[in-house]
């Protein structure tokens, strides 16, 4: 088994680093990994979930995605909040928060990354691209 030593310099995004280098992330991008063996895109993994390969290349997401599941959470929070699973255009799924009226966020809604991290929970924050009240017209 190979272990990285503490003084190994992490390679820049887009290389075969395997580990995500958060220091190089811009304010409007998400870093994800792509398996160099089978091409599967994934978010924060040590091994590819398809082929179990460990040769993962770090890439930057364009920030566009589609809500796959949205729910409203009332537990452990002073106010209700949205928790969504967003499938990014590159093919990986990330958990985050979608800004907008809680009743207006549905599966299939198109979203764009707003900020990489929620200041409280550390999750990505997205904004709706479609009209949230489209069914009311």
Coordinates of C-alpha atoms in Angstrom, one line a residue, residues 13 29 34 41-42 52 54 69 77 84 88 96 133:
X13 CA -6.3 20.4 -10.7
X29 CA -16.2 25.9 -9.2
X34 CA -12.7 11.2 -12.8
X41 CA -17.0 11.0 -12.6
X42 CA -17.3 11.1 -8.8
X52 CA -12.5 0.2 -7.9
X54 CA -7.4 4.4 -7.5
X69 CA -34.0 14.9 -5.2
X77 CA -32.1 23.9 12.6
X84 CA -30.9 18.5 -2.4
X88 CA -23.8 17.8 -12.3
X96 CA -26.1 20.8 -1.4
X133 CA -43.5 29.0 -10.0

